Tab-separated table of C-alpha atoms in Angstrom:
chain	number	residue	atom	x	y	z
A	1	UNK	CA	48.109	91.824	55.786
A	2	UNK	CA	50.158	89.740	58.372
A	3	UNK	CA	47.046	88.988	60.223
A	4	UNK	CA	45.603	87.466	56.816
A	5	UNK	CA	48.972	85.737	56.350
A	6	UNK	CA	48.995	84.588	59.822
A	7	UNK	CA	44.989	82.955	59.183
A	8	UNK	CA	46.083	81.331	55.888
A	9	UNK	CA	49.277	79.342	57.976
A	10	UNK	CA	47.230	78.404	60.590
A	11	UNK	CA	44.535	76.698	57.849
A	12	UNK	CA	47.141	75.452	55.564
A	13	UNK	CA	48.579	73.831	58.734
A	14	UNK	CA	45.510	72.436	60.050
A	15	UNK	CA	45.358	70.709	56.773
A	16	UNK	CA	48.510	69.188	57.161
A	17	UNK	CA	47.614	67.696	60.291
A	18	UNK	CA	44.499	67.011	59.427
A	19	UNK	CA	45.357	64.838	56.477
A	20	UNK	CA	47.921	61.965	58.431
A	21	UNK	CA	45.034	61.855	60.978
A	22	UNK	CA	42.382	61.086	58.387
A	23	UNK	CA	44.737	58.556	56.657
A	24	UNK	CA	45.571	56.632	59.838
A	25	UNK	CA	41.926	56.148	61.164
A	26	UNK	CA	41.125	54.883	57.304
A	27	UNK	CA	44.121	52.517	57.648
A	28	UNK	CA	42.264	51.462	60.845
A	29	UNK	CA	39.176	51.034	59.361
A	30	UNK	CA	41.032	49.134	56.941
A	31	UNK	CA	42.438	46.525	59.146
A	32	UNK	CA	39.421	45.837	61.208
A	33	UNK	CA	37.317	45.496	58.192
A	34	UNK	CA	40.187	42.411	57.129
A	35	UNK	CA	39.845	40.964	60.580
A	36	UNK	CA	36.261	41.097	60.367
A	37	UNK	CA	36.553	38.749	57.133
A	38	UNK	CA	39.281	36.535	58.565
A	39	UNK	CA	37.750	35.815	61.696
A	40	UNK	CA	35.553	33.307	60.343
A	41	UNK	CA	38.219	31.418	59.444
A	42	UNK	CA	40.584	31.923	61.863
A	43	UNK	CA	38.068	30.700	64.627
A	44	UNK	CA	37.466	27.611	62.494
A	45	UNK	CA	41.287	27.248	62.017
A	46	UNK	CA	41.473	27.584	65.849
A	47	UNK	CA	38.597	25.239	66.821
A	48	UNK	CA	39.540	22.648	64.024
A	49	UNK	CA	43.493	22.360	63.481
A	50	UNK	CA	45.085	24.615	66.893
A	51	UNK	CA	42.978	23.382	69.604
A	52	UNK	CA	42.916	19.496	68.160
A	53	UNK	CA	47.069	19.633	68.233
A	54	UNK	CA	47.229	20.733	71.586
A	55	UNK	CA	44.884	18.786	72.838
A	56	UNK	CA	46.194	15.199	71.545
A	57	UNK	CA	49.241	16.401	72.735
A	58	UNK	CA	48.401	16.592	76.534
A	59	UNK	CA	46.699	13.666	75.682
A	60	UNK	CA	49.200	11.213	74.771
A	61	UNK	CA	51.175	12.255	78.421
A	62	UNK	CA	47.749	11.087	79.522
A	63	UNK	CA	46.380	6.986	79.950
A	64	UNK	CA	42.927	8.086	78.726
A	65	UNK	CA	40.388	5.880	77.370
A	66	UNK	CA	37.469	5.996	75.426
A	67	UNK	CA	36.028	4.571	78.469
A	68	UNK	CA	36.058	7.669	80.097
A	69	UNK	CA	38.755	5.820	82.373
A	70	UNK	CA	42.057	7.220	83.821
A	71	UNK	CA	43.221	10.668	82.077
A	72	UNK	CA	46.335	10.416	84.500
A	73	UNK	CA	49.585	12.120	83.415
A	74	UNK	CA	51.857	9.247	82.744
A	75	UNK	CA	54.724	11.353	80.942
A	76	UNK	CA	56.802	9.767	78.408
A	77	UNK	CA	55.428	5.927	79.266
A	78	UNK	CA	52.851	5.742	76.259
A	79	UNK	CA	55.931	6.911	73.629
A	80	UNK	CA	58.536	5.040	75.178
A	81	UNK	CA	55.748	1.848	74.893
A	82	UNK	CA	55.066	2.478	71.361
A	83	UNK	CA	58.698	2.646	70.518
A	84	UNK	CA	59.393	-0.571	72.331
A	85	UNK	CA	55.916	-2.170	70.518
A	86	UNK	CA	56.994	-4.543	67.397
A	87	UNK	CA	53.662	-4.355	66.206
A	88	UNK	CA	54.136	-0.574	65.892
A	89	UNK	CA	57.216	-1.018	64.075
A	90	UNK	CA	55.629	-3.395	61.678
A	91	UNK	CA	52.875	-1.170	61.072
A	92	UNK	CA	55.244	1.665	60.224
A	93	UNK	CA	57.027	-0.681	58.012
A	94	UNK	CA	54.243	-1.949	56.253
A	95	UNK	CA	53.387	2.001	55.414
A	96	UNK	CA	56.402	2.726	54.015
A	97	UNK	CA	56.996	-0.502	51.953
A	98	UNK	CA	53.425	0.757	50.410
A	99	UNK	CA	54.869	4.051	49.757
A	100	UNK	CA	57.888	2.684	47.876
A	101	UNK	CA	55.550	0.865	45.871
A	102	UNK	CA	53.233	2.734	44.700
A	103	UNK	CA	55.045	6.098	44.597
A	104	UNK	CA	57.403	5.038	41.041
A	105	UNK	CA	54.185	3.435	39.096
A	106	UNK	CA	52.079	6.543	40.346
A	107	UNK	CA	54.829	8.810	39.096
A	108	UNK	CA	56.034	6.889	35.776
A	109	UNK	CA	52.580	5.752	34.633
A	110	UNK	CA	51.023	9.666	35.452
A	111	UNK	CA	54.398	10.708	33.450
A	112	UNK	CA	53.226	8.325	30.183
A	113	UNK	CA	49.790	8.921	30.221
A	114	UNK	CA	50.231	12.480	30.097
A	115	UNK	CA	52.973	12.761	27.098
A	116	UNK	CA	50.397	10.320	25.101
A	117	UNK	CA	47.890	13.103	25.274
A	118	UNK	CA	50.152	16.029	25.115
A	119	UNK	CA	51.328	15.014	21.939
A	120	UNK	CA	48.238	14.659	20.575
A	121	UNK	CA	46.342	11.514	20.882
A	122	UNK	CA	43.342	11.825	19.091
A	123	UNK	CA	39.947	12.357	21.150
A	124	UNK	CA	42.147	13.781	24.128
A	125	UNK	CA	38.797	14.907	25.852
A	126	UNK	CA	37.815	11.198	26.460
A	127	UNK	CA	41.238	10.568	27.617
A	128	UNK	CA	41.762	12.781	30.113
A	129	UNK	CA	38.045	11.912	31.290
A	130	UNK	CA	38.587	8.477	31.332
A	131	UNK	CA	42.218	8.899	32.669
A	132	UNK	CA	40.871	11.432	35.790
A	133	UNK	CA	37.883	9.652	36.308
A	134	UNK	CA	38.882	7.152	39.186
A	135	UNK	CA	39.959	10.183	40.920
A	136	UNK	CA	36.306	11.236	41.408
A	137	UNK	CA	35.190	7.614	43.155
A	138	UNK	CA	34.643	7.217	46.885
A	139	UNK	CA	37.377	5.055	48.292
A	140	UNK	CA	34.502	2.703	49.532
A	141	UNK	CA	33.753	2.310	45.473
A	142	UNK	CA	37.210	1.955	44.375
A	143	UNK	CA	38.045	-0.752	47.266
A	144	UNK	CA	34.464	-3.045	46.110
A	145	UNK	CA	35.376	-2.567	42.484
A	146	UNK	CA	38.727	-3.875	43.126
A	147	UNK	CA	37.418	-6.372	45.455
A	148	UNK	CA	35.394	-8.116	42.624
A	149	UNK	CA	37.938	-7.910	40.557
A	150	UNK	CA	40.498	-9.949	42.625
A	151	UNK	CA	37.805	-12.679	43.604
A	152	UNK	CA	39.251	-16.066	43.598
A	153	UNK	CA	36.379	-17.076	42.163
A	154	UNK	CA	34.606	-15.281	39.298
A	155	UNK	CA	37.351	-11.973	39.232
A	156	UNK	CA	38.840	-11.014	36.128
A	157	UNK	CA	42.084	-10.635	37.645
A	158	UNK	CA	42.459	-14.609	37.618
A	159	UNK	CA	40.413	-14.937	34.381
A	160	UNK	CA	43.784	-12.628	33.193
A	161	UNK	CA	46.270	-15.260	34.891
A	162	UNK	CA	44.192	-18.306	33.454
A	163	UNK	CA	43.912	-16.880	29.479
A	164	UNK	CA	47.916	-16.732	30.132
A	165	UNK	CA	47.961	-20.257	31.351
A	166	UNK	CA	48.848	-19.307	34.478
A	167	UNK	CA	47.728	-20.482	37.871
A	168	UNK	CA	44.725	-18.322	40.033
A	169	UNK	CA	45.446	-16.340	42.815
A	170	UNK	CA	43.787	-15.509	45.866
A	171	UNK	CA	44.851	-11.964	45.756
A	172	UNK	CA	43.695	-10.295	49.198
A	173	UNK	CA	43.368	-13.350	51.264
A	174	UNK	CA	47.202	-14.816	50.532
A	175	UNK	CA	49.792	-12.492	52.617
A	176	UNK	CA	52.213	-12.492	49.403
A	177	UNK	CA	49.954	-10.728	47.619
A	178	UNK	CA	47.422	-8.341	49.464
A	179	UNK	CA	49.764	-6.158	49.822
A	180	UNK	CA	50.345	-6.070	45.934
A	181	UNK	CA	46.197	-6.101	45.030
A	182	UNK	CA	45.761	-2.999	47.166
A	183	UNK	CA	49.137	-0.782	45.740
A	184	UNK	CA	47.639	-1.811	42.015
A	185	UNK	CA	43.936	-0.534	43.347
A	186	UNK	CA	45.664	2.429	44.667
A	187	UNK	CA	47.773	3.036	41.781
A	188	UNK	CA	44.284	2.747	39.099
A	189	UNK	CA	42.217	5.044	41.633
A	190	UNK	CA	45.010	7.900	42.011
A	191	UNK	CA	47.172	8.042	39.290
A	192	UNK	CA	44.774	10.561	37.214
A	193	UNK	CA	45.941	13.106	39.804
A	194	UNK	CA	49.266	13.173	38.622
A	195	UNK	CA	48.411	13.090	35.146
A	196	UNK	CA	46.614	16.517	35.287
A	197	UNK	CA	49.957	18.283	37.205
A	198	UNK	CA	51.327	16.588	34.486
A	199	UNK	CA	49.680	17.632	31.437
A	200	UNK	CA	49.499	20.763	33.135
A	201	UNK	CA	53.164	21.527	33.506
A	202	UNK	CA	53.612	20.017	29.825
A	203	UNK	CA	51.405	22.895	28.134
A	204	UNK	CA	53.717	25.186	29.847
A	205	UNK	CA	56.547	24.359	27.720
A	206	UNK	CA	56.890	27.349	24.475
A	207	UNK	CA	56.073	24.994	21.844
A	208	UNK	CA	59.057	27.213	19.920
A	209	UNK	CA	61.007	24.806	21.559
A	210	UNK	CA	59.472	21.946	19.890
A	211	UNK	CA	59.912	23.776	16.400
A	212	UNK	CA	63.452	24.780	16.831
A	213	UNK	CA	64.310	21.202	17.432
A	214	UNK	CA	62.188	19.704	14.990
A	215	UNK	CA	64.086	21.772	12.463
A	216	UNK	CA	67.081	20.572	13.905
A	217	UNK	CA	66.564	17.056	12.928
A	218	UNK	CA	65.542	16.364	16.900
A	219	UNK	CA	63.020	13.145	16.556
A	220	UNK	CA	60.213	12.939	19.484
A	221	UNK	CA	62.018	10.677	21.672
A	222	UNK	CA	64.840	13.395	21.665
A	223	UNK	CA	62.424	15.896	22.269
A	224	UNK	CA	61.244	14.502	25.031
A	225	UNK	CA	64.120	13.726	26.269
A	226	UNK	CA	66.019	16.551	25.935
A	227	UNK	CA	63.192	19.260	26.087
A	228	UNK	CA	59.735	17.973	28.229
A	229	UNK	CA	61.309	16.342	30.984
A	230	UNK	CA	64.067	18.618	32.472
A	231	UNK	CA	61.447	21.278	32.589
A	232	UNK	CA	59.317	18.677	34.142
A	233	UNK	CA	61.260	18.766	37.631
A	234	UNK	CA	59.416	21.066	39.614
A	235	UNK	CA	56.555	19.199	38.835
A	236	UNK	CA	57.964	16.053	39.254
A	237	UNK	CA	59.124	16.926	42.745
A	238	UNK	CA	55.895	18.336	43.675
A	239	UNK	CA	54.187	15.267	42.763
A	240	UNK	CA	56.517	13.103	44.233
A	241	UNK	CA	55.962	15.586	47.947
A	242	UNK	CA	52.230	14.616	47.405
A	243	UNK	CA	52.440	11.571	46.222
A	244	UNK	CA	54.542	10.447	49.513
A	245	UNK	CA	52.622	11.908	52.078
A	246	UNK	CA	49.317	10.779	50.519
A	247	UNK	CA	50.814	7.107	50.571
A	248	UNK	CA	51.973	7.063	54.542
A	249	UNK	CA	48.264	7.978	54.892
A	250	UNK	CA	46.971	4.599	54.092
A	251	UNK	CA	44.263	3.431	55.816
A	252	UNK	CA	40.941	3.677	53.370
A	253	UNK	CA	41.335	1.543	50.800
A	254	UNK	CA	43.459	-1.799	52.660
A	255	UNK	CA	40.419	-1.563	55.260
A	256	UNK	CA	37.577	-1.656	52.911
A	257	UNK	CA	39.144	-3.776	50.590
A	258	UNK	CA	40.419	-6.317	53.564
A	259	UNK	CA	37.170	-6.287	55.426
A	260	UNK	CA	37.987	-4.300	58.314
A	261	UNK	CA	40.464	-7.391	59.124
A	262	UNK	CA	43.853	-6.305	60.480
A	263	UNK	CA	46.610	-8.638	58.495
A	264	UNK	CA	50.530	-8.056	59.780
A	265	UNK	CA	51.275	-7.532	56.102
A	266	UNK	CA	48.611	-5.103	54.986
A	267	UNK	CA	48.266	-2.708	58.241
A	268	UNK	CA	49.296	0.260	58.528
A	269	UNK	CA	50.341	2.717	61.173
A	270	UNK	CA	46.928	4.940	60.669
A	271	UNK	CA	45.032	1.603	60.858
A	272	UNK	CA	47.481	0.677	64.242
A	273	UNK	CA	46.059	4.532	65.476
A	274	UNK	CA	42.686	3.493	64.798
A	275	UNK	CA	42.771	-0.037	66.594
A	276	UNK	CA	44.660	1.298	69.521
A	277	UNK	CA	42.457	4.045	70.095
A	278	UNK	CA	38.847	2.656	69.125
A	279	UNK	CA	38.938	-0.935	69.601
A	280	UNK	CA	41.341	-1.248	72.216
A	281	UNK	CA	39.668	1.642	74.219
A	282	UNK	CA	43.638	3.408	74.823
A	283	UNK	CA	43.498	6.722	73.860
A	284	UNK	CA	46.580	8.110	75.289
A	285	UNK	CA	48.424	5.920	73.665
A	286	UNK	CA	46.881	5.682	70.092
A	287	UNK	CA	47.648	9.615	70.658
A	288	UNK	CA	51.506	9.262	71.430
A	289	UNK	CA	51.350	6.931	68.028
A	290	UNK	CA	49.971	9.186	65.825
A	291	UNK	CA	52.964	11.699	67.020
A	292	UNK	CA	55.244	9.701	66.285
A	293	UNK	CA	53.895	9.438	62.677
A	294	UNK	CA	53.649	13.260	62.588
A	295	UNK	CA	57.509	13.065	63.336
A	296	UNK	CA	58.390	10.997	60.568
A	297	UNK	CA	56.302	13.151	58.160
A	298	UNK	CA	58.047	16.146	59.233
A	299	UNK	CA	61.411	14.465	58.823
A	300	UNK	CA	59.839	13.628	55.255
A	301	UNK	CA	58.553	17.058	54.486
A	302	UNK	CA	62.075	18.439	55.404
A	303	UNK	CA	63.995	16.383	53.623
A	304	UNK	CA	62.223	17.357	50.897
A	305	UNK	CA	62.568	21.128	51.395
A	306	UNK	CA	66.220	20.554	51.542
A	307	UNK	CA	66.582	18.220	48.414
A	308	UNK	CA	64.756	20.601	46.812
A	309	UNK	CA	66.479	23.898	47.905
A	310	UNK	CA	69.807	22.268	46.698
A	311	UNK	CA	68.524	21.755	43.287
A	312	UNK	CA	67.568	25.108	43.029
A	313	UNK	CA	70.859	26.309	44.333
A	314	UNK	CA	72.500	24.392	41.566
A	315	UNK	CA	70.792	25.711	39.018
């Protein structure tokens, strides 16, 4: 009897230990089965976002050049140049005067368009096509569309002025204006963006809402008002983040729509990048440029984060 009882332990026992054992190699198997599916990516991450960071990083200490001239570590000299260079500073300047512009009418005009068809405006299919559509073009369309429009000549930007009585315009050569022609180009190509997040954050709001005030006498515009946009804030905040640091990216559309021709009121820093580093041959330094653009859309992103925190906090 006690040897039987002593046989039973022993297997229960084994059992036991048996069990944690079996569990732990299947969490193994587990894990290296995930890696196996993440490695693709993670390589590609590596090869594609890691490895290009580093490497314009030791390469802005560097006076490389497309030339396959120098490479020599130079240390600070190609960021303490491009914070000394006026042209630099212009550059930047001409960025973020582009992003002030165009960030309000992106954001107010995205804002109207989508309440129109939220509320329903009849054939809202064809609106929200026609409204999105833009979005879908190539930059290289969007800039030659826009650059027949503002011809001097035969556009219908100065048959507008001219049915108003007012005088033509030569709308991307005149520096008063190029600037101008290529925020409204941006503004008619990208604003459909904004409308979906939009009309998307919109349809999220309990239409009880709507009904409760209704019955309280509330009219639209109070509705709106008081109901659609203070639940529009997270949206409004994430399209403003997005809006922002698609706008210090210009480069496409002012260098199609200009002709490739570098203006000192129309270029921006990612155009500066490009000249310094592919027609002026200086890659080191077009390098130390374009990280101290990454800076300032850190400092953006950041700010942002913390403006944004707060709010929450408040709440």
């Amino acid at each position: 009897m006690t040897a039987a009882t002593d046989s039973t332990r022993t297997i229960v026992t084994g059992t036991r230990t048996a069990a944690p054992a079996r569990r732990a190699g299947s969490r193994r198997r587990e894990q290296l089965v995930s890696w196996a599916f993440l490695a693709p990516f993670l390589i590609a991450f590596a090869l594609f976002l890691v490895w290009p960071i580093i490497h314009g990083i030791v390469l802005s200490f560097t006076d490389a050049s497309l030339t396959g001239a120098g490479g020599g570590f130079v240390g600070f000299a190609n960021y303490a140049e491009a914070l000394s260079d006026p042209v630099m500073w212009r550059s930047l300047w001409n960025t973020i005067w582009f992003t002030l512009l165009s960030t309000v009418p992106l954001v107010v005009i995205a804002l109207l368009m989508a309440a129109l068809v939220d509320r329903g405006l009849p054939g809202q299919w064809l609106w929200r096509l026609s409204f999105f559509m833009p979005y879908l073009l190539a930059s290289t369309v969007i800039s030659q569309i826009w650059v027949w429009i503002f011809n001097p000549q035969i556009g219908a930007a100065n048959n507008i002025l001219k049915a108003f009585g007012l005088e033509p315009l030569a709308w991307l050569q005149n520096p008063e204006t190029n600037m101008l022609s290529i925020v409204i180009a941006t503004v008619w190509w990208t604003v459909g963006f904004n409308f979906l997040l939009y009309l998307a954050a919109m349809q999220n709001i309990p239409p009880q809402q709507y009904e409760a005030a209704s019955l309280d006498g509330a009219g639209a515009w109070r509705q709106f008002w008081s109901i659609t946009l203070p639940q529009l804030g997270p949206a409004t905040v994430l399209i403003l983040l997005l809006q922002i640091l698609a706008s210090l990216k210009l480069f496409d559309q002012a260098y199609q729509m200009l002709g490739g021709v570098a203006s000192d009121t129309t270029r921006s820093i990612v155009q500066y990048i490009y000249e310094a580093g592919f027609v002026s041959y200086r890659f080191g330094y077009s390098a130390a440029i374009s990280y101290v653009f990454f800076a300032l859309i850190v400092i953006v992103g950041v700010a942002q984060a913390l403006v944004t925190r707060r709010r929450k906090e408040q709440l």
